[in-house]
mmCIF file of N, CA and C in Angstrom:
data_model
loop_
_atom_site.group_PDB
_atom_site.id
_atom_site.type_symbol
_atom_site.label_atom_id
_atom_site.label_comp_id
_atom_site.label_asym_id
_atom_site.label_seq_id
_atom_site.Cartn_x
_atom_site.Cartn_y
_atom_site.Cartn_z
ATOM 1 N N MET A 1 9.584 0.429 -18.460
ATOM 2 C CA MET A 1 7.752 0.543 -19.086
ATOM 3 C C MET A 1 7.759 2.029 -19.535
ATOM 4 N N ARG A 2 6.523 2.382 -20.134
ATOM 5 C CA ARG A 2 6.510 3.452 -21.015
ATOM 6 C C ARG A 2 4.401 3.732 -20.451
ATOM 7 N N CYS A 3 5.223 4.829 -20.402
ATOM 8 C CA CYS A 3 3.869 5.788 -19.987
ATOM 9 C C CYS A 3 2.631 5.829 -20.927
ATOM 10 N N THR A 4 1.318 4.857 -21.127
ATOM 11 C CA THR A 4 0.090 4.736 -21.832
ATOM 12 C C THR A 4 -0.394 5.834 -21.663
ATOM 13 N N ASN A 5 -1.005 6.605 -20.697
ATOM 14 C CA ASN A 5 -1.787 6.385 -20.371
ATOM 15 C C ASN A 5 -2.528 7.204 -19.044
ATOM 16 N N ILE A 6 -2.928 8.403 -18.497
ATOM 17 C CA ILE A 6 -3.195 8.740 -17.776
ATOM 18 C C ILE A 6 -4.558 8.965 -17.595
ATOM 19 N N ARG A 7 -4.984 7.947 -16.296
ATOM 20 C CA ARG A 7 -6.771 8.228 -16.307
ATOM 21 C C ARG A 7 -7.509 8.786 -15.330
ATOM 22 N N LEU A 8 -8.671 9.433 -15.339
ATOM 23 C CA LEU A 8 -9.451 9.758 -14.922
ATOM 24 C C LEU A 8 -10.546 9.224 -14.314
ATOM 25 N N LEU A 9 -10.409 8.688 -13.092
ATOM 26 C CA LEU A 9 -11.313 8.366 -12.855
ATOM 27 C C LEU A 9 -13.045 9.449 -12.169
ATOM 28 N N VAL A 10 -13.829 9.164 -13.244
ATOM 29 C CA VAL A 10 -14.844 10.277 -12.650
ATOM 30 C C VAL A 10 -16.091 9.579 -12.703
ATOM 31 N N ASN A 11 -16.739 10.693 -11.650
ATOM 32 C CA ASN A 11 -17.828 10.369 -10.977
ATOM 33 C C ASN A 11 -18.886 10.818 -12.480
ATOM 34 N N ASP A 12 -18.587 12.041 -13.140
ATOM 35 C CA ASP A 12 -19.533 11.970 -14.114
ATOM 36 C C ASP A 12 -19.473 11.740 -15.232
ATOM 37 N N TYR A 13 -19.463 10.686 -16.160
ATOM 38 C CA TYR A 13 -18.787 10.555 -16.672
ATOM 39 C C TYR A 13 -19.549 11.383 -18.548
ATOM 40 N N GLU A 14 -20.378 11.536 -18.262
ATOM 41 C CA GLU A 14 -20.628 11.900 -19.488
ATOM 42 C C GLU A 14 -20.627 13.676 -19.530
ATOM 43 N N ALA A 15 -20.229 13.767 -18.854
ATOM 44 C CA ALA A 15 -20.366 15.244 -18.682
ATOM 45 C C ALA A 15 -18.538 15.774 -18.658
ATOM 46 N N CYS A 16 -17.988 14.715 -18.211
ATOM 47 C CA CYS A 16 -16.284 14.489 -18.735
ATOM 48 C C CYS A 16 -16.351 14.537 -19.523
ATOM 49 N N PHE A 17 -16.811 13.522 -20.312
ATOM 50 C CA PHE A 17 -16.850 13.267 -21.845
ATOM 51 C C PHE A 17 -16.438 14.149 -22.599
ATOM 52 N N HIS A 18 -18.391 15.108 -22.525
ATOM 53 C CA HIS A 18 -18.602 16.055 -23.680
ATOM 54 C C HIS A 18 -16.896 17.080 -23.337
ATOM 55 N N PHE A 19 -16.696 17.418 -22.302
ATOM 56 C CA PHE A 19 -16.112 18.198 -21.707
ATOM 57 C C PHE A 19 -14.386 18.639 -22.989
ATOM 58 N N TYR A 20 -14.234 17.408 -22.296
ATOM 59 C CA TYR A 20 -12.815 16.710 -23.282
ATOM 60 C C TYR A 20 -12.586 16.060 -24.883
ATOM 61 N N SER A 21 -13.750 15.819 -25.613
ATOM 62 C CA SER A 21 -14.581 15.836 -26.608
ATOM 63 C C SER A 21 -15.113 16.704 -27.387
ATOM 64 N N GLU A 22 -16.077 17.967 -26.321
ATOM 65 C CA GLU A 22 -16.250 19.517 -27.334
ATOM 66 C C GLU A 22 -15.742 20.458 -26.979
ATOM 67 N N VAL A 23 -15.389 20.271 -25.273
ATOM 68 C CA VAL A 23 -14.979 21.794 -25.332
ATOM 69 C C VAL A 23 -13.602 21.845 -25.430
ATOM 70 N N LEU A 24 -13.130 20.899 -25.065
ATOM 71 C CA LEU A 24 -11.060 21.234 -25.427
ATOM 72 C C LEU A 24 -10.953 20.962 -26.309
ATOM 73 N N LYS A 25 -11.851 20.284 -27.380
ATOM 74 C CA LYS A 25 -11.699 19.437 -28.613
ATOM 75 C C LYS A 25 -10.578 18.415 -28.958
ATOM 76 N N LEU A 26 -10.646 17.496 -28.265
ATOM 77 C CA LEU A 26 -9.396 16.963 -27.904
ATOM 78 C C LEU A 26 -9.732 15.090 -29.128
ATOM 79 N N PRO A 27 -9.340 15.078 -29.968
ATOM 80 C CA PRO A 27 -9.584 13.898 -30.948
ATOM 81 C C PRO A 27 -9.590 12.528 -30.080
ATOM 82 N N LEU A 28 -11.026 11.962 -30.533
ATOM 83 C CA LEU A 28 -10.653 10.872 -29.930
ATOM 84 C C LEU A 28 -10.842 10.220 -30.469
ATOM 85 N N LEU A 29 -9.859 8.659 -29.987
ATOM 86 C CA LEU A 29 -9.495 7.637 -30.429
ATOM 87 C C LEU A 29 -10.154 6.625 -29.758
ATOM 88 N N ARG A 30 -11.056 6.666 -28.712
ATOM 89 C CA ARG A 30 -12.230 4.243 -28.525
ATOM 90 C C ARG A 30 -12.645 5.754 -27.355
ATOM 91 N N GLY A 31 -14.003 4.244 -27.234
ATOM 92 C CA GLY A 31 -15.332 4.813 -26.754
ATOM 93 C C GLY A 31 -15.709 6.132 -27.423
ATOM 94 N N ASP A 32 -17.480 6.545 -26.178
ATOM 95 C CA ASP A 32 -18.378 6.878 -26.783
ATOM 96 C C ASP A 32 -18.657 7.698 -25.281
ATOM 97 N N GLU A 33 -19.217 7.790 -26.160
ATOM 98 C CA GLU A 33 -19.895 9.381 -24.374
ATOM 99 C C GLU A 33 -21.227 7.893 -24.231
ATOM 100 N N ASN A 34 -21.686 6.681 -24.057
ATOM 101 C CA ASN A 34 -22.266 5.852 -23.287
ATOM 102 C C ASN A 34 -21.070 4.819 -22.808
ATOM 103 N N SER A 35 -20.061 4.246 -22.874
ATOM 104 C CA SER A 35 -19.419 3.092 -23.710
ATOM 105 C C SER A 35 -18.197 3.339 -21.339
ATOM 106 N N ARG A 36 -18.182 4.228 -20.790
ATOM 107 C CA ARG A 36 -18.066 4.287 -19.208
ATOM 108 C C ARG A 36 -16.691 4.821 -19.453
ATOM 109 N N TYR A 37 -15.767 4.664 -20.554
ATOM 110 C CA TYR A 37 -14.294 4.012 -21.208
ATOM 111 C C TYR A 37 -14.168 5.128 -22.416
ATOM 112 N N ALA A 38 -13.082 6.257 -22.118
ATOM 113 C CA ALA A 38 -12.747 6.795 -23.088
ATOM 114 C C ALA A 38 -11.399 7.422 -23.709
ATOM 115 N N GLU A 39 -10.593 7.154 -24.729
ATOM 116 C CA GLU A 39 -9.343 7.434 -24.743
ATOM 117 C C GLU A 39 -9.597 9.041 -25.462
ATOM 118 N N PHE A 40 -8.438 9.740 -25.165
ATOM 119 C CA PHE A 40 -8.544 11.017 -26.163
ATOM 120 C C PHE A 40 -6.855 11.143 -26.760
ATOM 121 N N ASP A 41 -6.574 11.239 -28.049
ATOM 122 C CA ASP A 41 -4.831 11.691 -28.204
ATOM 123 C C ASP A 41 -4.713 12.934 -27.373
ATOM 124 N N VAL A 42 -3.774 13.273 -26.984
ATOM 125 C CA VAL A 42 -3.056 14.713 -26.695
ATOM 126 C C VAL A 42 -2.276 15.558 -27.007
ATOM 127 N N ASP A 43 -1.401 14.603 -27.696
ATOM 128 C CA ASP A 43 -0.878 15.320 -29.015
ATOM 129 C C ASP A 43 0.581 15.247 -28.097
ATOM 130 N N SER A 44 0.280 13.391 -27.979
ATOM 131 C CA SER A 44 1.532 12.827 -27.295
ATOM 132 C C SER A 44 2.086 11.257 -27.079
ATOM 133 N N GLY A 45 2.860 11.408 -27.379
ATOM 134 C CA GLY A 45 2.554 9.415 -26.830
ATOM 135 C C GLY A 45 1.892 8.490 -25.853
ATOM 136 N N THR A 46 1.334 9.683 -25.068
ATOM 137 C CA THR A 46 0.744 9.496 -24.004
ATOM 138 C C THR A 46 -0.603 9.642 -24.129
ATOM 139 N N ARG A 47 -2.201 8.777 -23.756
ATOM 140 C CA ARG A 47 -3.166 9.001 -24.294
ATOM 141 C C ARG A 47 -3.845 9.997 -22.568
ATOM 142 N N LEU A 48 -4.733 10.553 -22.868
ATOM 143 C CA LEU A 48 -5.752 11.053 -21.253
ATOM 144 C C LEU A 48 -6.641 10.117 -21.824
ATOM 145 N N ALA A 49 -7.013 9.302 -20.724
ATOM 146 C CA ALA A 49 -8.457 8.499 -20.260
ATOM 147 C C ALA A 49 -9.703 8.779 -19.343
ATOM 148 N N ILE A 50 -10.926 8.830 -19.536
ATOM 149 C CA ILE A 50 -11.810 8.504 -18.847
ATOM 150 C C ILE A 50 -12.123 7.614 -18.408
ATOM 151 N N ASN A 51 -12.475 7.430 -17.005
ATOM 152 C CA ASN A 51 -13.344 6.278 -16.636
ATOM 153 C C ASN A 51 -14.694 6.371 -16.158
ATOM 154 N N GLN A 52 -15.506 6.084 -15.563
ATOM 155 C CA GLN A 52 -16.910 5.576 -14.747
ATOM 156 C C GLN A 52 -16.156 5.241 -13.309
ATOM 157 N N ARG A 53 -16.093 5.603 -12.228
ATOM 158 C CA ARG A 53 -15.076 5.578 -11.140
ATOM 159 C C ARG A 53 -15.696 4.490 -10.675
ATOM 160 N N GLU A 54 -17.023 4.600 -10.939
ATOM 161 C CA GLU A 54 -17.482 2.772 -10.522
ATOM 162 C C GLU A 54 -16.673 2.188 -10.529
ATOM 163 N N VAL A 55 -16.830 2.380 -12.302
ATOM 164 C CA VAL A 55 -16.118 0.850 -12.313
ATOM 165 C C VAL A 55 -15.290 0.594 -13.031
ATOM 166 N N MET A 56 -13.865 0.496 -12.242
ATOM 167 C CA MET A 56 -13.140 0.981 -11.516
ATOM 168 C C MET A 56 -12.778 0.210 -9.875
ATOM 169 N N ALA A 57 -13.248 1.568 -9.420
ATOM 170 C CA ALA A 57 -13.700 0.514 -7.823
ATOM 171 C C ALA A 57 -14.130 -0.634 -7.562
ATOM 172 N N GLU A 58 -15.105 -1.194 -8.499
ATOM 173 C CA GLU A 58 -15.290 -2.466 -8.452
ATOM 174 C C GLU A 58 -14.545 -3.440 -8.764
ATOM 175 N N ALA A 59 -13.854 -2.727 -9.892
ATOM 176 C CA ALA A 59 -12.679 -3.795 -9.940
ATOM 177 C C ALA A 59 -12.080 -4.209 -9.717
ATOM 178 N N LEU A 60 -11.274 -3.061 -8.339
ATOM 179 C CA LEU A 60 -10.286 -3.775 -8.224
ATOM 180 C C LEU A 60 -11.614 -4.090 -6.458
ATOM 181 N N GLU A 61 -12.494 -3.501 -6.395
ATOM 182 C CA GLU A 61 -12.906 -4.439 -4.933
ATOM 183 C C GLU A 61 -13.070 -3.462 -3.855
ATOM 184 N N THR A 62 -12.367 -1.931 -4.648
ATOM 185 C CA THR A 62 -11.934 -0.592 -3.930
ATOM 186 C C THR A 62 -13.180 -0.865 -2.550
ATOM 187 N N ASP A 63 -14.551 -0.939 -4.114
ATOM 188 C CA ASP A 63 -15.306 0.210 -3.374
ATOM 189 C C ASP A 63 -15.841 -0.169 -2.295
ATOM 190 N N THR A 64 -14.673 -1.645 -1.346
ATOM 191 C CA THR A 64 -15.159 -1.814 0.103
ATOM 192 C C THR A 64 -14.419 -2.341 0.794
ATOM 193 N N ALA A 65 -12.781 -3.173 -0.091
ATOM 194 C CA ALA A 65 -12.069 -3.712 1.167
ATOM 195 C C ALA A 65 -10.951 -3.000 1.185
ATOM 196 N N ASP A 66 -11.070 -1.096 0.562
ATOM 197 C CA ASP A 66 -9.578 -0.472 0.806
ATOM 198 C C ASP A 66 -10.235 0.048 2.110
ATOM 199 N N PRO A 67 -9.399 -0.436 3.452
ATOM 200 C CA PRO A 67 -10.067 0.725 4.636
ATOM 201 C C PRO A 67 -8.892 1.887 4.893
ATOM 202 N N LYS A 68 -8.270 1.469 4.390
ATOM 203 C CA LYS A 68 -7.213 2.821 3.669
ATOM 204 C C LYS A 68 -7.406 4.156 2.727
ATOM 205 N N LEU A 69 -8.108 4.064 2.228
ATOM 206 C CA LEU A 69 -8.768 4.941 1.512
ATOM 207 C C LEU A 69 -9.758 5.589 1.788
ATOM 208 N N PRO A 70 -9.536 7.149 2.478
ATOM 209 C CA PRO A 70 -10.940 7.397 2.377
ATOM 210 C C PRO A 70 -11.655 7.856 1.631
ATOM 211 N N HIS A 71 -11.285 8.097 -0.292
ATOM 212 C CA HIS A 71 -12.119 7.835 -0.766
ATOM 213 C C HIS A 71 -11.953 7.370 -2.489
ATOM 214 N N GLN A 72 -12.167 6.755 -3.064
ATOM 215 C CA GLN A 72 -12.294 5.378 -4.344
ATOM 216 C C GLN A 72 -11.625 6.670 -4.790
ATOM 217 N N ASP A 73 -10.643 5.776 -5.707
ATOM 218 C CA ASP A 73 -9.728 6.784 -6.865
ATOM 219 C C ASP A 73 -10.513 7.659 -7.859
ATOM 220 N N ARG A 74 -9.033 8.771 -7.663
ATOM 221 C CA ARG A 74 -9.754 10.017 -8.442
ATOM 222 C C ARG A 74 -8.405 9.371 -9.839
ATOM 223 N N LEU A 75 -7.307 9.640 -9.683
ATOM 224 C CA LEU A 75 -5.944 9.226 -11.235
ATOM 225 C C LEU A 75 -6.038 7.722 -11.401
ATOM 226 N N ALA A 76 -5.207 7.507 -12.306
ATOM 227 C CA ALA A 76 -4.659 6.027 -12.625
ATOM 228 C C ALA A 76 -3.389 6.864 -13.486
ATOM 229 N N VAL A 77 -2.451 6.340 -12.983
ATOM 230 C CA VAL A 77 -1.543 6.130 -14.187
ATOM 231 C C VAL A 77 -0.597 5.155 -14.538
ATOM 232 N N ILE A 78 -1.255 4.459 -16.202
ATOM 233 C CA ILE A 78 -1.077 3.967 -16.975
ATOM 234 C C ILE A 78 0.493 3.537 -17.725
ATOM 235 N N PHE A 79 0.841 1.649 -17.374
ATOM 236 C CA PHE A 79 1.826 1.895 -17.675
ATOM 237 C C PHE A 79 2.204 0.662 -18.553
ATOM 238 N N GLU A 80 2.508 0.508 -19.415
ATOM 239 C CA GLU A 80 2.044 0.099 -20.759
ATOM 240 C C GLU A 80 4.226 -1.169 -20.460
ATOM 241 N N VAL A 81 4.098 -2.820 -20.309
ATOM 242 C CA VAL A 81 5.354 -3.151 -20.023
ATOM 243 C C VAL A 81 5.228 -4.896 -21.201
ATOM 244 N N ASP A 82 6.773 -5.632 -20.971
ATOM 245 C CA ASP A 82 6.110 -6.079 -21.794
ATOM 246 C C ASP A 82 5.493 -7.413 -20.875
ATOM 247 N N ASP A 83 6.114 -7.535 -20.178
ATOM 248 C CA ASP A 83 5.599 -8.657 -19.211
ATOM 249 C C ASP A 83 5.015 -8.491 -17.661
ATOM 250 N N VAL A 84 3.360 -8.295 -17.741
ATOM 251 C CA VAL A 84 3.290 -8.154 -16.650
ATOM 252 C C VAL A 84 3.169 -8.668 -15.502
ATOM 253 N N ASP A 85 4.261 -10.632 -15.342
ATOM 254 C CA ASP A 85 3.797 -11.246 -14.689
ATOM 255 C C ASP A 85 5.495 -10.666 -13.820
ATOM 256 N N ALA A 86 6.256 -10.767 -14.371
ATOM 257 C CA ALA A 86 7.471 -10.370 -14.305
ATOM 258 C C ALA A 86 7.878 -9.621 -13.159
ATOM 259 N N MET A 87 6.757 -8.030 -14.385
ATOM 260 C CA MET A 87 7.511 -6.752 -14.000
ATOM 261 C C MET A 87 6.372 -6.991 -12.179
ATOM 262 N N ALA A 88 4.986 -7.329 -12.031
ATOM 263 C CA ALA A 88 4.917 -7.187 -11.026
ATOM 264 C C ALA A 88 5.580 -7.818 -10.168
ATOM 265 N N ALA A 89 6.350 -9.239 -10.654
ATOM 266 C CA ALA A 89 6.904 -9.565 -8.857
ATOM 267 C C ALA A 89 7.808 -8.310 -9.424
ATOM 268 N N ARG A 90 8.919 -8.242 -9.952
ATOM 269 C CA ARG A 90 10.282 -7.322 -9.351
ATOM 270 C C ARG A 90 9.396 -6.806 -8.255
ATOM 271 N N LEU A 91 8.396 -5.752 -8.578
ATOM 272 C CA LEU A 91 7.976 -4.553 -8.339
ATOM 273 C C LEU A 91 7.501 -4.852 -7.465
ATOM 274 N N VAL A 92 7.063 -5.575 -6.708
ATOM 275 C CA VAL A 92 7.075 -6.437 -5.092
ATOM 276 C C VAL A 92 7.688 -7.256 -4.635
ATOM 277 N N SER A 93 8.939 -7.404 -5.367
ATOM 278 C CA SER A 93 10.391 -7.947 -4.523
ATOM 279 C C SER A 93 11.124 -7.392 -4.008
ATOM 280 N N ASP A 94 10.874 -5.342 -4.608
ATOM 281 C CA ASP A 94 11.447 -4.256 -4.430
ATOM 282 C C ASP A 94 10.427 -3.242 -3.773
ATOM 283 N N GLY A 95 9.449 -4.057 -2.768
ATOM 284 C CA GLY A 95 8.585 -3.741 -1.959
ATOM 285 C C GLY A 95 7.230 -2.517 -2.791
ATOM 286 N N ALA A 96 6.902 -2.280 -3.949
ATOM 287 C CA ALA A 96 5.730 -1.981 -3.859
ATOM 288 C C ALA A 96 4.163 -2.136 -3.292
ATOM 289 N N ARG A 97 3.714 -1.947 -2.801
ATOM 290 C CA ARG A 97 2.502 -2.206 -2.735
ATOM 291 C C ARG A 97 1.760 -2.440 -3.364
ATOM 292 N N GLN A 98 1.171 -4.004 -3.764
ATOM 293 C CA GLN A 98 0.292 -4.548 -4.424
ATOM 294 C C GLN A 98 -1.245 -4.191 -3.633
ATOM 295 N N VAL A 99 -2.226 -3.977 -5.171
ATOM 296 C CA VAL A 99 -3.117 -4.245 -4.583
ATOM 297 C C VAL A 99 -4.044 -5.261 -5.690
ATOM 298 N N MET A 100 -4.120 -5.663 -6.722
ATOM 299 C CA MET A 100 -4.658 -6.706 -7.649
ATOM 300 C C MET A 100 -3.025 -7.232 -7.911
ATOM 301 N N GLU A 101 -3.167 -8.829 -8.060
ATOM 302 C CA GLU A 101 -2.690 -9.561 -8.805
ATOM 303 C C GLU A 101 -2.359 -9.384 -10.311
ATOM 304 N N PRO A 102 -1.593 -9.811 -10.861
ATOM 305 C CA PRO A 102 -1.632 -9.828 -12.581
ATOM 306 C C PRO A 102 -3.163 -10.957 -12.465
ATOM 307 N N ARG A 103 -3.620 -10.031 -13.849
ATOM 308 C CA ARG A 103 -4.983 -11.193 -13.985
ATOM 309 C C ARG A 103 -5.201 -10.728 -15.307
ATOM 310 N N ASP A 104 -6.408 -10.747 -17.028
ATOM 311 C CA ASP A 104 -6.245 -10.972 -17.605
ATOM 312 C C ASP A 104 -8.058 -10.481 -17.581
ATOM 313 N N TRP A 105 -7.301 -9.265 -17.881
ATOM 314 C CA TRP A 105 -9.195 -8.440 -18.206
ATOM 315 C C TRP A 105 -9.594 -9.067 -19.602
ATOM 316 N N THR A 106 -9.999 -9.182 -19.916
ATOM 317 C CA THR A 106 -10.474 -9.856 -20.966
ATOM 318 C C THR A 106 -11.502 -8.690 -21.482
ATOM 319 N N ALA A 107 -12.331 -8.147 -21.366
ATOM 320 C CA ALA A 107 -13.781 -7.247 -20.940
ATOM 321 C C ALA A 107 -12.055 -5.779 -22.300
ATOM 322 N N TRP A 108 -11.131 -5.934 -21.016
ATOM 323 C CA TRP A 108 -10.435 -4.015 -21.382
ATOM 324 C C TRP A 108 -9.192 -4.938 -22.352
ATOM 325 N N GLY A 109 -9.352 -6.084 -22.675
ATOM 326 C CA GLY A 109 -7.829 -6.460 -24.567
ATOM 327 C C GLY A 109 -6.597 -6.594 -22.977
ATOM 328 N N ILE A 110 -7.211 -6.782 -22.090
ATOM 329 C CA ILE A 110 -5.862 -5.833 -21.143
ATOM 330 C C ILE A 110 -4.789 -7.297 -20.485
ATOM 331 N N ARG A 111 -3.696 -7.750 -19.642
ATOM 332 C CA ARG A 111 -3.470 -8.306 -18.482
ATOM 333 C C ARG A 111 -3.031 -7.573 -17.882
ATOM 334 N N ALA A 112 -3.468 -7.464 -16.399
ATOM 335 C CA ALA A 112 -2.574 -5.654 -15.984
ATOM 336 C C ALA A 112 -1.946 -6.271 -14.536
ATOM 337 N N ALA A 113 -1.910 -5.917 -13.864
ATOM 338 C CA ALA A 113 -1.368 -5.532 -12.322
ATOM 339 C C ALA A 113 -1.755 -3.923 -11.860
ATOM 340 N N HIS A 114 -2.097 -3.874 -10.194
ATOM 341 C CA HIS A 114 -2.176 -3.510 -10.231
ATOM 342 C C HIS A 114 -1.507 -2.598 -8.397
ATOM 343 N N PHE A 115 -0.819 -1.270 -8.822
ATOM 344 C CA PHE A 115 -0.324 -0.713 -6.998
ATOM 345 C C PHE A 115 -0.215 0.172 -7.348
ATOM 346 N N ARG A 116 -0.243 0.609 -5.426
ATOM 347 C CA ARG A 116 -0.325 1.797 -4.477
ATOM 348 C C ARG A 116 1.369 2.408 -4.739
ATOM 349 N N ASP A 117 1.438 4.141 -5.337
ATOM 350 C CA ASP A 117 2.654 4.887 -4.476
ATOM 351 C C ASP A 117 2.561 4.771 -3.677
ATOM 352 N N PRO A 118 3.811 5.601 -2.526
ATOM 353 C CA PRO A 118 4.035 5.888 -1.031
ATOM 354 C C PRO A 118 2.793 6.465 -1.194
ATOM 355 N N ASP A 119 2.288 6.704 -1.491
ATOM 356 C CA ASP A 119 0.751 8.678 -1.249
ATOM 357 C C ASP A 119 -0.153 7.978 -1.100
ATOM 358 N N GLY A 120 0.135 6.473 -1.980
ATOM 359 C CA GLY A 120 -1.865 6.125 -2.408
ATOM 360 C C GLY A 120 -2.319 6.279 -3.726
ATOM 361 N N TYR A 121 -1.368 6.710 -4.626
ATOM 362 C CA TYR A 121 -2.231 6.868 -6.186
ATOM 363 C C TYR A 121 -1.939 5.178 -6.549
ATOM 364 N N LEU A 122 -2.908 5.525 -7.379
ATOM 365 C CA LEU A 122 -2.897 4.398 -8.284
ATOM 366 C C LEU A 122 -2.739 4.257 -9.037
ATOM 367 N N LEU A 123 -1.159 2.926 -9.241
ATOM 368 C CA LEU A 123 -0.544 2.689 -10.507
ATOM 369 C C LEU A 123 -1.324 0.916 -11.496
ATOM 370 N N GLU A 124 -0.858 1.306 -12.410
ATOM 371 C CA GLU A 124 -1.225 -0.285 -13.617
ATOM 372 C C GLU A 124 -0.036 -0.165 -14.369
ATOM 373 N N ILE A 125 -0.024 -1.950 -14.676
ATOM 374 C CA ILE A 125 1.421 -2.010 -15.109
ATOM 375 C C ILE A 125 0.581 -3.013 -16.227
ATOM 376 N N ASN A 126 0.557 -3.334 -17.429
ATOM 377 C CA ASN A 126 -0.483 -4.271 -18.499
ATOM 378 C C ASN A 126 -0.200 -4.000 -19.432
ATOM 379 N N CYS A 127 -0.374 -5.221 -20.394
ATOM 380 C CA CYS A 127 0.710 -5.250 -21.273
ATOM 381 C C CYS A 127 -1.400 -6.318 -22.428
ATOM 382 N N PRO A 128 -1.439 -5.641 -23.741
ATOM 383 C CA PRO A 128 -1.514 -6.242 -24.234
ATOM 384 C C PRO A 128 -2.408 -8.327 -24.299
ATOM 385 N N LEU A 129 -3.640 -8.180 -24.023
ATOM 386 C CA LEU A 129 -3.573 -9.809 -24.482
ATOM 387 C C LEU A 129 -3.678 -10.241 -26.214
ATOM 388 N N LEU A 130 -2.786 -10.927 -26.209
ATOM 389 C CA LEU A 130 -3.149 -11.460 -28.115
ATOM 390 C C LEU A 130 -3.750 -12.220 -28.053
ATOM 391 N N PRO A 131 -4.399 -12.214 -29.409
ATOM 392 C CA PRO A 131 -5.595 -13.115 -29.619
ATOM 393 C C PRO A 131 -4.601 -14.475 -29.720
ATOM 394 N N VAL A 132 -5.891 -15.451 -29.653
ATOM 395 C CA VAL A 132 -6.089 -16.365 -29.398
ATOM 396 C C VAL A 132 -5.692 -17.619 -31.034
ATOM 397 N N ALA A 133 -4.916 -17.917 -31.159
ATOM 398 C CA ALA A 133 -4.250 -18.816 -32.095
ATOM 399 C C ALA A 133 -5.933 -19.315 -32.223
ATOM 400 N N ALA A 134 -6.463 -19.817 -34.104
ATOM 401 C CA ALA A 134 -7.103 -20.629 -34.228
ATOM 402 C C ALA A 134 -6.379 -22.443 -34.248
ATOM 403 N N VAL A 135 -7.965 -23.530 -34.000
ATOM 404 C CA VAL A 135 -6.882 -24.368 -33.455
ATOM 405 C C VAL A 135 -7.178 -25.031 -34.486
#
């Protein structure tokens, strides 16, 4: 696994976008002030991402479905893997708590599965979706 980004799940996306792009002056790699998701270059192999908090909560159905969390997630650590299904199966068999089984997130361009560490932090494993070859 390779840690690809740390994703901050923010309440005020526009203010955070302006903070990271204009105050910290981090180079923008993806997204804009209206996209509800953006990635910034932090001069390392790992990127800093911000995501509108409700978008992730709705995607994972934690807005209503996870009573063990007193509040919605504020942070997600993202790992890229070669095979999401195989890695998810291994993690489950090794005792990891799975939140969402592997599935294609076509709007995000990835196949991903979600887990929680023992302290409740959200972890995502993903791999890029490959374009389907024309038949």
